Amino acid sequence: MEVMSVSVSSPVFRASQSRVFDYCVPIRKKTVIDRKFAFNCTNCSSLEVAADKPELLTNLVKDVDWPSPTDEIPFWKRKFHTRDVNPEIPVNKEKDSDPLHVIHVTAEMAPIAKVGGLGDVVTGLARACLLRGHKVDIMLPFYECIKKDDIQELSLLSTYSSYFDGNWIQTNAYSGLVSDIPVILIEPMNQFFKGEDVYGGSYNELEAYLFFSRACLEWMQVTGTQPDIIHVHEWQTGALPLLYWDMYCYLSLHKPRIVLTIHNMEHYGECRQEQLNKCGLDGSLYATIDKAIDDRTIGHNPERLSLLKGAIVYSNSVVTVSPTYLQETLCSGWLASALITNRDKYHGILNGIDTVMWNPASVAFLPANYHAQNTDGKKVCKQYLQRGLGLAFEGRAPLVVCISRLVAQKGLHLIKHAISHIEKHGGQMIVLGKAPDGRVHSEFEALANLHNKGSTIRILLMYSEELSHMLYAGADMVLVPSIYEPCGLAQMIGMRYGSVPIVRKTGGLADTVFDMDDQSQPEMANGFVFEGIDEASLNWALDRAFFYYKEKPIEWANIVQKVMQIDNSWNKTASKYIDVYNSIRVRW
Ligand code: ADP
């Protein structure tokens, strides 16, 4: 087999004749090999990798440009060649016979406007449906902070006006492509969505999303766009189903049906009646138990509405992001009664991950790429991290990462405890997280000041997509000790990158990680699971993981290979969404 193609990759590599790494054999025809840079192998799961035929492996030459903690530009901020030029997209994927048109209306989309899993899910699901032959668009606010470099073919589509609080606000709609997915960006000519971050600008967030929900429908109305499905996500777009069924379907939109996905029940979109009035609805009409009233406020002054509850009531179908979380939400929380009432249209569909974006065999941010059949590159990634962050270069020390929003849900006390426990037991740990709450930020800052001078722990209080890839790749284990977790993507991404998950048994974590020592289903075993929310429970899982890592290297290598081969992609679950879409679509 000839060496056929190599994609140009990050300048963190320099080719030289001095180091030889075994690599996989990409399956495409030979194109240009840029020897100025080193390479990424261009594929992974579908590769014809010949680990058993070393003479056929590509012996490409490279010399990693090793980072140091004293670098002027930290290694995760270096210029990377490009984002996800990824040929893994299966060209001949079977198409569904009866294509739908789906428009997602969302506050987040990865990678241009991502804060957490919502952004990943929208992008991954959209791509999976596109690949199956459906037409998909994603509508999101044109945040000032949006990463414009990642949008191709950005152009002004139309200018129109949308109502808000007694005025018609001039609004631009732009179209573009984000990693081949069509997007429509809504930009009002007012202060909404201005600022350095997706959330937390100096405008009123609730009002901005009320405006956005109506502006998306208004755009469909003025352009005559009638998708089969409008797919809304979270409370931010929760007013849209109300606006659709009580306003726009009396105008000219008739065809669309509405799907709501609830990614996290904790955020329910508290809204006063007079605030809902601002998008043109009569808020008082929704203040009933069977519509949008927040049940907990009944009898109080003022009684409040919940946009999420309204969306549950008004959507044709409601989905949450894992089967276990569905059960949990029917049993606890104040929205349980609304969900039980609407049980017939409530589904639990496990999220997938976008295996195009999350691909250790091709992603440009890694100092070396790898795949399940040859994980040598993973060792390079670990060393790269250790060197770049000034951790002891110690191959046998298990490296645990925790990549998470630092909020109570994520088990903050367990993350803090893990830091000291791991340090005490000869491991290394890197926490990458952002804390929206100033008090939590200060607590972790104090921990960072305490630990970051040593050579075993790094606490990095920031958001970096690029660094997150490097951490998932360089880690031996990924820790997700959530108190509750609707689905969780970190454990799935970790597995894709060969990092063994250590998780608390809750929500989607319980649906995706199965304990190595659980004899009842050994074929499913893929990580370490604990149940309690106490430190001893966590210790038990961590200690067992460390024991396997240190004392059973062959078993460990097998686990790494096994978790990399688990299919947590959208290929597996997108069909369930398509079934939901088809069950409610109408033909005109
Ligand atoms: P949630 O949606 O509750 O934040 P998920 O596990 O579903 O949790 O998804 C989190 C996503 O956000 C993952 O892709 C994770 O890698 C990413 N992420 C979280 N914090 C950071 C951070 N500080 N920097 C980069 N990525 C992050």
Coordinates of C-alpha atoms and ligand atoms in Angstrom, one line a residue:
M1 CA 0.0 0.0 0.0
E2 CA 1.4 3.4 -0.9
V3 CA 1.4 6.3 1.4
M4 CA -1.4 8.3 -0.1
S5 CA -2.3 11.5 1.6
V6 CA -1.4 13.7 4.4
S7 CA -3.3 16.7 5.5
V8 CA -1.3 19.8 6.4
S9 CA -1.4 20.3 10.0
S10 CA -0.4 22.5 12.8
P11 CA 2.9 24.3 12.8
V12 CA 3.5 22.9 16.3
F13 CA 5.2 20.2 14.3
R14 CA 8.3 20.6 12.2
A15 CA 9.3 17.8 9.9
S16 CA 12.8 16.6 10.3
Q17 CA 14.6 13.5 9.4
S18 CA 15.5 12.9 13.0
R19 CA 12.5 11.2 14.5
V20 CA 10.4 8.5 13.0
F21 CA 6.9 7.7 14.1
D22 CA 4.7 4.9 13.0
Y23 CA 1.6 6.2 11.5
C24 CA -1.5 5.0 9.9
V25 CA -2.1 4.8 6.3
P26 CA -4.7 7.2 5.0
I27 CA -7.0 5.8 2.4
R28 CA -7.3 8.7 0.0
K29 CA -5.3 9.2 -3.1
K30 CA -2.1 11.0 -2.9
T31 CA -2.3 14.8 -2.8
V32 CA 0.2 17.3 -1.7
I33 CA 2.4 16.6 1.3
D34 CA 3.6 19.8 2.8
R35 CA 6.8 18.9 4.4
K36 CA 7.3 22.3 5.9
F37 CA 4.8 21.2 8.5
A38 CA 4.4 17.8 9.9
F39 CA 1.2 15.9 9.4
N40 CA -2.0 14.7 10.8
C41 CA -3.1 11.3 9.7
T42 CA -6.3 12.1 8.0
N43 CA -8.6 9.5 9.1
C44 CA -9.4 7.1 11.9
S45 CA -12.1 4.7 12.3
S46 CA -12.5 3.8 8.7
L47 CA -8.8 3.5 8.2
E48 CA -7.1 0.6 6.6
V49 CA -4.5 0.7 9.3
A50 CA -2.0 -2.0 9.1
A51 CA -0.6 -2.2 12.6
D52 CA 0.1 -5.9 11.8
K53 CA 1.9 -4.9 8.7
P54 CA 4.6 -2.5 9.9
E55 CA 6.3 -2.3 6.5
L56 CA 3.1 -0.7 5.2
L57 CA 2.8 1.9 7.8
T58 CA 3.7 5.4 7.0
N59 CA 7.0 6.3 8.4
L60 CA 6.5 10.0 8.4
V61 CA 9.1 12.1 10.1
K62 CA 8.4 14.8 12.5
D63 CA 9.8 16.7 15.3
V64 CA 7.4 18.1 17.8
D65 CA 8.0 21.7 18.7
W66 CA 7.9 21.0 22.4
P67 CA 6.3 23.7 24.5
S68 CA 7.4 25.1 27.8
P69 CA 5.5 26.9 30.5
T70 CA 7.7 30.0 29.9
D71 CA 6.7 30.3 26.2
E72 CA 5.5 33.8 25.4
I73 CA 2.5 32.4 23.6
P74 CA 1.0 29.4 25.5
F75 CA 0.9 26.3 23.4
W76 CA -2.8 26.2 23.2
K77 CA -2.9 29.6 21.6
R78 CA -0.4 28.9 18.9
K79 CA -1.7 29.3 15.4
F80 CA -3.2 26.1 14.2
H81 CA -3.4 25.4 10.5
T82 CA -7.1 25.0 10.2
R83 CA -10.1 23.6 12.0
D84 CA -11.5 20.2 11.2
V85 CA -10.5 19.7 7.6
N86 CA -11.7 16.3 8.0
P87 CA -12.2 13.7 5.4
E88 CA -13.9 11.2 7.7
I89 CA -17.3 12.3 6.6
P90 CA -18.6 9.1 4.9
V91 CA -19.5 10.1 1.4
N92 CA -21.7 7.2 0.5
K93 CA -23.7 7.2 3.7
E94 CA -27.1 5.8 3.1
K95 CA -29.7 8.5 2.8
D96 CA -33.1 8.5 4.4
S97 CA -35.9 8.0 1.8
D98 CA -38.2 10.9 2.9
P99 CA -36.1 13.9 3.6
L100 CA -37.2 16.5 6.1
H101 CA -36.4 20.2 6.5
V102 CA -35.3 21.0 10.0
I103 CA -34.4 24.4 11.4
H104 CA -32.7 24.4 14.8
V105 CA -33.3 27.6 16.8
T106 CA -30.6 27.8 19.5
A107 CA -28.5 30.0 21.7
E108 CA -25.3 27.9 21.1
M109 CA -23.5 26.2 18.3
A110 CA -20.1 24.6 18.4
P111 CA -17.5 25.8 17.7
I112 CA -18.6 29.4 16.9
A113 CA -20.7 30.1 20.0
K114 CA -20.2 27.3 22.5
V115 CA -20.4 27.4 26.2
G116 CA -21.2 23.8 27.1
G117 CA -22.7 20.7 25.7
L118 CA -25.7 22.4 24.0
G119 CA -23.4 23.8 21.3
D120 CA -21.9 20.4 20.7
V121 CA -25.2 18.7 20.5
V122 CA -26.7 21.1 18.0
T123 CA -23.7 20.8 15.6
G124 CA -23.5 17.1 15.9
L125 CA -27.2 16.3 15.4
A126 CA -27.4 18.8 12.5
R127 CA -24.4 17.2 10.8
A128 CA -25.8 13.6 11.3
C129 CA -29.1 14.6 9.8
L130 CA -27.5 16.4 6.9
L131 CA -25.4 13.3 6.2
R132 CA -28.6 11.3 6.1
G133 CA -30.0 13.5 3.3
H134 CA -32.1 15.9 5.3
K135 CA -32.1 19.7 4.9
V136 CA -30.9 21.4 8.1
D137 CA -30.3 25.0 9.0
I138 CA -29.2 26.4 12.3
M139 CA -30.5 29.8 13.4
L140 CA -28.6 31.5 16.2
P141 CA -28.0 35.1 17.4
F142 CA -25.1 36.9 15.7
Y143 CA -23.3 37.4 19.0
E144 CA -20.6 40.1 18.8
C145 CA -18.2 37.5 20.2
I146 CA -18.9 34.9 17.5
K147 CA -15.8 33.4 15.9
K148 CA -16.2 34.8 12.4
D149 CA -13.1 33.1 11.2
D150 CA -14.9 29.8 11.5
I151 CA -17.8 30.9 9.3
Q152 CA -17.3 30.3 5.6
E153 CA -19.3 32.1 2.9
L154 CA -20.7 34.6 5.4
S155 CA -23.0 37.0 3.6
L156 CA -26.0 39.2 4.2
L157 CA -29.2 37.3 3.4
S158 CA -31.9 39.7 4.2
T159 CA -32.8 42.7 6.2
Y160 CA -36.2 42.8 7.9
S161 CA -37.9 44.1 11.0
S162 CA -39.0 42.2 14.0
Y163 CA -41.3 43.3 16.8
F164 CA -40.1 44.0 20.3
D165 CA -41.6 46.1 23.1
G166 CA -43.7 48.3 20.9
N167 CA -41.1 48.8 18.2
W168 CA -40.1 47.1 15.0
I169 CA -36.4 46.5 15.3
Q170 CA -34.4 46.5 12.1
T171 CA -32.7 43.1 11.8
N172 CA -30.1 41.5 9.5
A173 CA -30.1 37.8 8.7
Y174 CA -26.7 36.5 7.5
S175 CA -26.1 33.1 6.0
G176 CA -22.9 31.0 6.2
L177 CA -21.4 27.6 6.6
V178 CA -19.8 26.4 9.8
S179 CA -17.9 23.2 9.2
D180 CA -20.2 22.6 6.2
I181 CA -23.4 23.1 8.2
P182 CA -25.7 26.0 7.0
V183 CA -26.3 28.7 9.6
I184 CA -28.5 31.8 9.7
L185 CA -27.3 34.4 12.1
I186 CA -29.8 37.0 13.4
E187 CA -28.4 40.4 14.2
P188 CA -30.8 43.0 15.6
M189 CA -29.8 46.7 15.3
N190 CA -29.9 47.3 19.0
Q191 CA -27.7 46.3 22.0
F192 CA -28.8 42.7 22.2
F193 CA -26.0 40.1 21.9
K194 CA -23.2 42.6 22.2
G195 CA -20.3 41.7 24.5
E196 CA -17.3 39.5 24.9
D197 CA -19.1 36.3 25.9
V198 CA -22.1 34.3 24.6
Y199 CA -23.9 34.8 27.9
G200 CA -23.6 37.6 30.5
G201 CA -23.5 40.7 28.3
S202 CA -24.7 44.0 29.6
Y203 CA -28.1 43.7 27.9
N204 CA -31.2 41.9 29.4
E205 CA -30.6 38.3 28.5
L206 CA -34.3 37.2 28.9
E207 CA -35.5 40.0 26.7
A208 CA -32.8 39.4 24.1
Y209 CA -33.9 35.7 23.7
L210 CA -37.6 36.7 23.6
F211 CA -36.7 39.0 20.8
F212 CA -34.6 36.3 19.1
S213 CA -37.4 33.7 19.3
R214 CA -39.8 35.9 17.6
A215 CA -37.2 37.2 15.1
C216 CA -36.6 33.6 13.9
L217 CA -40.3 33.1 13.2
E218 CA -40.6 36.5 11.6
W219 CA -37.7 35.7 9.3
M220 CA -39.5 32.4 8.3
Q221 CA -42.6 34.4 7.7
V222 CA -41.1 37.2 5.6
T223 CA -39.0 34.8 3.5
G224 CA -41.8 32.2 3.1
T225 CA -39.6 29.5 4.7
Q226 CA -41.7 26.6 6.0
P227 CA -39.6 23.8 7.4
D228 CA -41.2 20.5 8.5
I229 CA -39.7 20.9 12.0
I230 CA -38.6 23.8 14.1
H231 CA -36.3 22.3 16.7
V232 CA -35.9 24.6 19.8
H233 CA -33.4 24.1 22.6
E234 CA -33.6 25.1 26.3
W235 CA -35.4 28.0 27.9
Q236 CA -33.8 30.6 25.7
T237 CA -36.0 29.6 22.7
G238 CA -38.9 28.5 24.9
A239 CA -41.2 31.4 23.8
L240 CA -41.0 30.2 20.2
P241 CA -43.6 27.4 20.5
L242 CA -46.0 29.9 22.2
L243 CA -45.4 32.5 19.5
Y244 CA -45.9 29.9 16.8
W245 CA -49.1 28.3 17.9
D246 CA -50.7 31.5 19.2
M247 CA -49.5 34.0 16.5
Y248 CA -47.5 32.9 13.5
C249 CA -49.7 29.9 12.5
Y250 CA -52.5 32.4 12.2
L251 CA -50.4 34.4 9.8
S252 CA -48.7 32.4 7.0
L253 CA -46.7 29.7 8.8
H254 CA -48.7 26.4 8.8
K255 CA -46.4 23.6 8.1
P256 CA -43.8 23.5 10.8
R257 CA -44.2 21.3 13.9
I258 CA -42.1 22.0 17.0
V259 CA -39.6 19.8 18.8
L260 CA -38.1 21.0 22.1
T261 CA -34.9 19.4 23.5
I262 CA -34.3 20.0 27.2
H263 CA -30.6 19.8 27.9
N264 CA -30.8 20.8 31.5
M265 CA -33.9 21.1 33.6
E266 CA -32.2 23.4 36.1
H267 CA -32.6 26.4 33.8
Y268 CA -36.3 27.0 33.3
G269 CA -36.5 30.6 32.0
E270 CA -38.2 32.5 34.7
C271 CA -40.2 35.3 33.1
R272 CA -42.6 37.9 34.4
Q273 CA -45.9 38.3 32.5
E274 CA -45.1 41.8 31.4
Q275 CA -41.8 40.6 30.0
L276 CA -43.5 38.1 27.8
N277 CA -45.8 40.9 26.6
K278 CA -42.7 42.5 25.1
C279 CA -42.5 39.9 22.3
G280 CA -46.1 40.6 21.5
L281 CA -47.9 37.9 23.4
D282 CA -50.4 38.6 26.2
G283 CA -48.5 37.3 29.2
S284 CA -51.5 37.1 31.4
L285 CA -53.0 34.4 29.2
Y286 CA -50.2 32.0 30.0
A287 CA -50.4 32.3 33.8
T288 CA -52.4 29.1 34.3
I289 CA -51.3 25.8 35.6
D290 CA -51.9 24.0 32.2
K291 CA -49.8 26.6 30.4
A292 CA -46.7 28.4 31.5
I293 CA -47.1 29.3 35.1
D294 CA -44.2 28.4 37.4
D295 CA -46.2 26.2 39.8
R296 CA -44.1 27.2 42.8
T297 CA -45.1 30.8 42.5
I298 CA -48.9 30.3 42.5
G299 CA -50.4 32.5 45.2
H300 CA -47.4 34.7 45.4
N301 CA -47.1 38.2 44.1
P302 CA -45.9 38.3 41.4
E303 CA -46.7 34.9 40.0
R304 CA -44.0 34.0 37.5
L305 CA -44.0 32.2 34.2
S306 CA -41.5 29.6 33.1
L307 CA -40.5 29.7 29.4
L308 CA -39.4 26.1 29.6
K309 CA -42.7 24.9 31.0
G310 CA -44.5 26.8 28.3
A311 CA -42.4 25.2 25.7
I312 CA -43.1 21.7 27.2
V313 CA -46.8 22.4 26.9
Y314 CA -46.8 24.0 23.5
S315 CA -44.2 21.8 21.6
N316 CA -45.4 18.8 19.6
S317 CA -42.6 16.7 21.0
V318 CA -40.3 17.1 23.9
V319 CA -36.9 15.3 24.2
T320 CA -34.4 15.1 26.9
V321 CA -30.9 14.0 26.5
S322 CA -30.7 10.5 28.1
P323 CA -33.1 7.8 29.1
T324 CA -32.0 7.9 32.7
Y325 CA -32.4 11.6 33.0
L326 CA -35.9 11.2 31.6
Q327 CA -36.7 8.9 34.4
E328 CA -35.1 11.2 37.0
T329 CA -37.0 14.2 35.7
L330 CA -40.3 12.4 36.0
C331 CA -39.6 11.7 39.6
S332 CA -38.2 14.9 40.9
G333 CA -38.2 18.6 40.4
W334 CA -41.1 21.0 40.1
L335 CA -41.4 20.4 36.3
A336 CA -42.2 16.7 36.9
S337 CA -46.0 17.3 36.9
A338 CA -45.9 19.1 33.6
L339 CA -43.7 16.3 32.2
I340 CA -46.0 13.6 33.5
T341 CA -49.0 15.4 32.0
N342 CA -47.2 15.4 28.7
R343 CA -45.6 12.0 29.1
D344 CA -47.0 10.7 25.7
K345 CA -44.8 13.1 23.8
Y346 CA -41.8 13.1 26.1
H347 CA -38.8 11.0 24.9
G348 CA -35.3 10.3 26.3
I349 CA -32.7 10.2 23.5
L350 CA -29.0 9.9 24.4
N351 CA -26.8 12.6 22.9
G352 CA -24.0 11.6 20.6
I353 CA -20.7 13.3 19.9
D354 CA -19.7 14.8 16.6
T355 CA -17.0 12.5 15.5
V356 CA -15.9 14.9 12.8
M357 CA -15.0 17.6 15.3
W358 CA -13.8 15.2 18.0
N359 CA -11.4 13.0 16.1
P360 CA -8.0 12.2 17.6
A361 CA -6.8 10.9 14.3
S362 CA -7.2 14.2 12.5
V363 CA -7.8 17.2 14.7
A364 CA -5.3 19.9 14.1
F365 CA -4.8 20.9 17.7
L366 CA -2.9 17.8 18.7
P367 CA 0.9 17.4 18.6
A368 CA 0.4 13.9 17.3
N369 CA -2.6 12.1 16.0
Y370 CA -3.5 8.6 16.8
H371 CA -6.3 6.0 16.6
A372 CA -7.4 2.9 18.4
Q373 CA -5.0 0.6 16.4
N374 CA -2.0 2.7 17.2
T375 CA -2.0 4.9 20.3
D376 CA 1.6 6.0 20.1
G377 CA 0.5 9.6 19.4
K378 CA -1.4 9.6 22.7
K379 CA 1.9 9.2 24.6
V380 CA 3.3 12.2 22.7
C381 CA 0.2 14.2 23.6
K382 CA 0.7 13.4 27.3
Q383 CA 4.3 14.4 27.3
Y384 CA 3.5 17.5 25.3
L385 CA 1.0 18.6 28.0
Q386 CA 3.4 17.7 30.8
R387 CA 6.2 19.7 29.3
G388 CA 3.9 22.6 28.3
L389 CA 2.4 23.0 31.7
G390 CA 5.5 22.2 33.7
L391 CA 4.3 19.0 35.2
A392 CA 6.8 16.3 36.1
F393 CA 7.6 14.3 33.0
E394 CA 6.6 11.0 34.5
G395 CA 5.2 8.4 32.1
R396 CA 3.9 6.1 34.8
A397 CA 2.0 8.8 36.8
P398 CA -1.7 8.6 35.8
L399 CA -2.9 11.9 34.4
V400 CA -6.5 12.7 35.2
V401 CA -8.3 15.6 33.6
C402 CA -11.5 17.3 34.5
I403 CA -12.9 19.7 31.8
S404 CA -16.1 21.3 33.0
R405 CA -18.1 24.4 33.7
L406 CA -17.4 25.0 37.4
V407 CA -20.9 25.0 38.8
A408 CA -22.5 23.1 41.7
Q409 CA -24.1 20.5 39.4
K410 CA -20.6 19.3 38.4
G411 CA -19.7 18.1 41.9
L412 CA -17.4 21.0 42.9
H413 CA -16.5 19.4 46.3
L414 CA -15.6 16.2 44.6
I415 CA -13.4 18.0 42.0
K416 CA -11.6 19.7 44.9
H417 CA -11.2 16.5 46.8
A418 CA -9.9 14.7 43.7
I419 CA -7.1 17.3 43.4
S420 CA -5.6 16.4 46.8
H421 CA -6.4 12.7 46.6
I422 CA -4.7 12.3 43.2
E423 CA -1.7 14.3 44.4
K424 CA -1.4 12.1 47.5
H425 CA -1.5 8.9 45.4
G426 CA 1.1 9.7 42.9
G427 CA -1.1 10.9 40.1
Q428 CA -1.3 14.2 38.2
M429 CA -4.4 16.2 37.5
I430 CA -5.4 19.1 35.3
V431 CA -8.6 21.0 35.8
L432 CA -9.8 23.1 32.9
G433 CA -12.9 25.1 33.9
K434 CA -14.7 28.4 34.0
A435 CA -16.7 29.4 37.0
P436 CA -19.5 31.9 36.2
D437 CA -20.0 32.5 39.9
G438 CA -17.3 34.9 41.4
R439 CA -17.2 33.0 44.7
V440 CA -16.5 29.7 43.0
H441 CA -13.9 31.3 40.8
S442 CA -12.1 32.7 43.9
E443 CA -12.1 29.3 45.6
F444 CA -10.6 27.6 42.6
E445 CA -8.2 30.6 42.2
A446 CA -6.9 30.0 45.7
L447 CA -6.5 26.3 44.9
A448 CA -4.6 27.2 41.8
N449 CA -2.3 29.5 43.7
L450 CA -1.7 26.7 46.2
H451 CA -1.1 23.9 43.7
N452 CA 0.1 25.4 40.4
K453 CA 3.6 26.0 41.6
G454 CA 4.2 22.3 42.1
S455 CA 4.7 19.7 39.5
T456 CA 1.6 17.5 39.8
I457 CA -1.5 19.7 39.6
R458 CA -2.7 22.4 37.2
I459 CA -5.9 24.3 37.7
L460 CA -6.6 26.4 34.6
L461 CA -9.6 28.8 35.0
M462 CA -10.5 29.6 31.5
Y463 CA -12.3 28.3 28.4
S464 CA -10.2 26.9 25.6
E465 CA -11.6 24.5 23.0
E466 CA -8.1 23.9 21.6
L467 CA -6.7 23.0 25.0
S468 CA -9.6 20.8 25.8
H469 CA -8.7 18.6 22.8
M470 CA -5.1 18.4 24.0
L471 CA -6.3 17.4 27.5
Y472 CA -8.7 14.7 26.4
A473 CA -5.8 13.4 24.2
G474 CA -3.0 13.6 26.8
A475 CA -5.0 12.2 29.7
D476 CA -5.1 8.7 31.0
M477 CA -8.5 9.3 32.7
V478 CA -11.3 11.8 32.5
L479 CA -13.1 12.6 35.7
V480 CA -16.8 13.5 35.7
P481 CA -18.1 13.5 39.3
S482 CA -21.4 15.3 38.7
I483 CA -24.1 15.5 41.3
Y484 CA -26.6 15.3 38.4
E485 CA -25.8 15.1 34.7
P486 CA -28.5 15.1 32.0
C487 CA -26.2 13.4 29.5
G488 CA -22.6 14.6 29.8
L489 CA -20.3 14.8 26.8
A490 CA -17.0 14.9 28.6
Q491 CA -17.0 11.1 29.3
M492 CA -17.9 10.3 25.7
I493 CA -15.3 12.7 24.2
G494 CA -12.7 11.3 26.7
M495 CA -13.4 7.8 25.5
R496 CA -13.1 8.8 21.9
Y497 CA -9.6 10.1 22.8
G498 CA -8.7 7.0 24.7
S499 CA -9.1 8.5 28.2
V500 CA -10.9 6.1 30.6
P501 CA -13.9 7.7 32.3
I502 CA -14.3 7.9 36.1
V503 CA -17.9 9.1 36.7
R504 CA -20.7 9.3 39.2
K505 CA -23.6 7.1 38.4
T506 CA -26.3 9.6 37.4
G507 CA -28.2 10.7 34.3
G508 CA -26.4 10.1 31.0
L509 CA -23.3 9.1 32.8
A510 CA -25.2 6.0 34.0
D511 CA -26.2 5.3 30.4
T512 CA -22.7 5.5 29.0
V513 CA -20.2 4.3 31.5
F514 CA -20.1 0.8 33.1
D515 CA -17.9 -0.3 35.8
M516 CA -14.8 -2.4 35.1
D517 CA -15.5 -4.5 38.2
D518 CA -19.1 -5.1 37.6
Q519 CA -19.3 -8.8 36.8
S520 CA -22.9 -8.7 35.7
Q521 CA -22.1 -7.2 32.3
P522 CA -18.3 -7.5 31.7
E523 CA -18.7 -6.9 27.9
M524 CA -20.0 -3.4 28.6
A525 CA -17.2 -2.5 31.1
N526 CA -15.5 0.7 30.0
G527 CA -14.7 2.8 33.1
F528 CA -15.0 3.4 36.8
V529 CA -18.3 4.3 38.4
F530 CA -19.2 5.4 41.9
E531 CA -22.6 6.2 43.4
G532 CA -22.4 8.3 46.5
I533 CA -21.7 12.0 46.6
D534 CA -19.2 11.6 49.4
E535 CA -15.4 11.7 49.1
A536 CA -15.0 8.1 50.1
S537 CA -17.1 6.9 47.1
L538 CA -14.9 9.0 44.8
N539 CA -11.7 7.6 46.4
W540 CA -12.9 4.1 45.8
A541 CA -13.3 4.7 42.1
L542 CA -10.1 6.7 41.7
D543 CA -8.1 4.1 43.6
R544 CA -9.4 1.2 41.5
A545 CA -8.6 3.2 38.3
F546 CA -5.0 3.9 39.6
F547 CA -4.6 0.3 40.5
Y548 CA -5.5 -0.9 37.0
Y549 CA -3.3 1.7 35.5
K550 CA -0.3 1.0 37.6
E551 CA -0.6 -2.8 38.3
K552 CA -2.3 -4.1 35.2
P553 CA -0.7 -2.4 32.2
I554 CA -1.9 -4.9 29.7
E555 CA -5.5 -4.7 30.8
W556 CA -5.2 -0.9 30.8
A557 CA -4.0 -0.8 27.2
N558 CA -6.9 -3.0 26.3
I559 CA -9.4 -0.7 28.1
V560 CA -7.9 2.3 26.3
Q561 CA -8.3 0.6 23.0
K562 CA -11.8 -0.6 23.9
V563 CA -13.1 2.8 24.9
M564 CA -11.8 4.4 21.7
Q565 CA -13.8 1.9 19.6
I566 CA -17.1 2.5 21.4
D567 CA -19.5 4.2 19.0
N568 CA -20.9 7.2 20.9
S569 CA -21.5 9.1 17.6
W570 CA -24.7 10.6 16.4
N571 CA -24.8 7.9 13.8
K572 CA -26.2 5.7 16.5
T573 CA -28.9 8.0 17.9
A574 CA -29.8 10.6 15.2
S575 CA -32.3 8.0 13.8
K576 CA -34.3 8.3 17.0
Y577 CA -34.6 12.1 16.5
I578 CA -35.6 11.4 12.9
D579 CA -38.3 9.1 14.1
V580 CA -39.6 11.8 16.4
Y581 CA -39.6 14.3 13.6
N582 CA -41.5 12.0 11.3
S583 CA -44.0 11.2 14.0
I584 CA -45.2 14.8 14.1
R585 CA -44.5 16.1 10.6
V586 CA -47.5 17.1 8.4
R587 CA -47.6 17.2 4.7
W588 CA -48.9 20.3 2.8
Ligands
ADP1 P1 -22.6 20.9 30.1 O1 -23.4 21.0 28.9 O2 -23.4 20.8 31.4 O3 -21.6 22.0 30.2 P2 -21.4 18.5 28.9 O4 -20.5 17.5 29.5 O5 -22.7 18.1 28.3 O6 -21.7 19.5 30.1 O7 -20.6 19.4 27.8 C1 -19.5 20.2 28.1 C2 -18.8 20.6 26.9 O8 -18.1 21.8 27.1 C3 -17.7 19.6 26.5 O9 -17.5 19.6 25.1 C4 -16.5 20.1 27.2 O10 -15.3 19.6 26.7 C5 -16.7 21.6 27.1 N1 -16.1 22.4 28.1 C6 -16.5 22.6 29.4 N2 -15.7 23.5 30.0 C7 -14.7 23.8 29.1 C8 -13.6 24.7 29.2 N3 -13.3 25.4 30.3 N4 -12.9 24.8 28.1 C9 -13.2 24.1 27.0 N5 -14.2 23.3 26.8 C10 -15.0 23.2 27.9

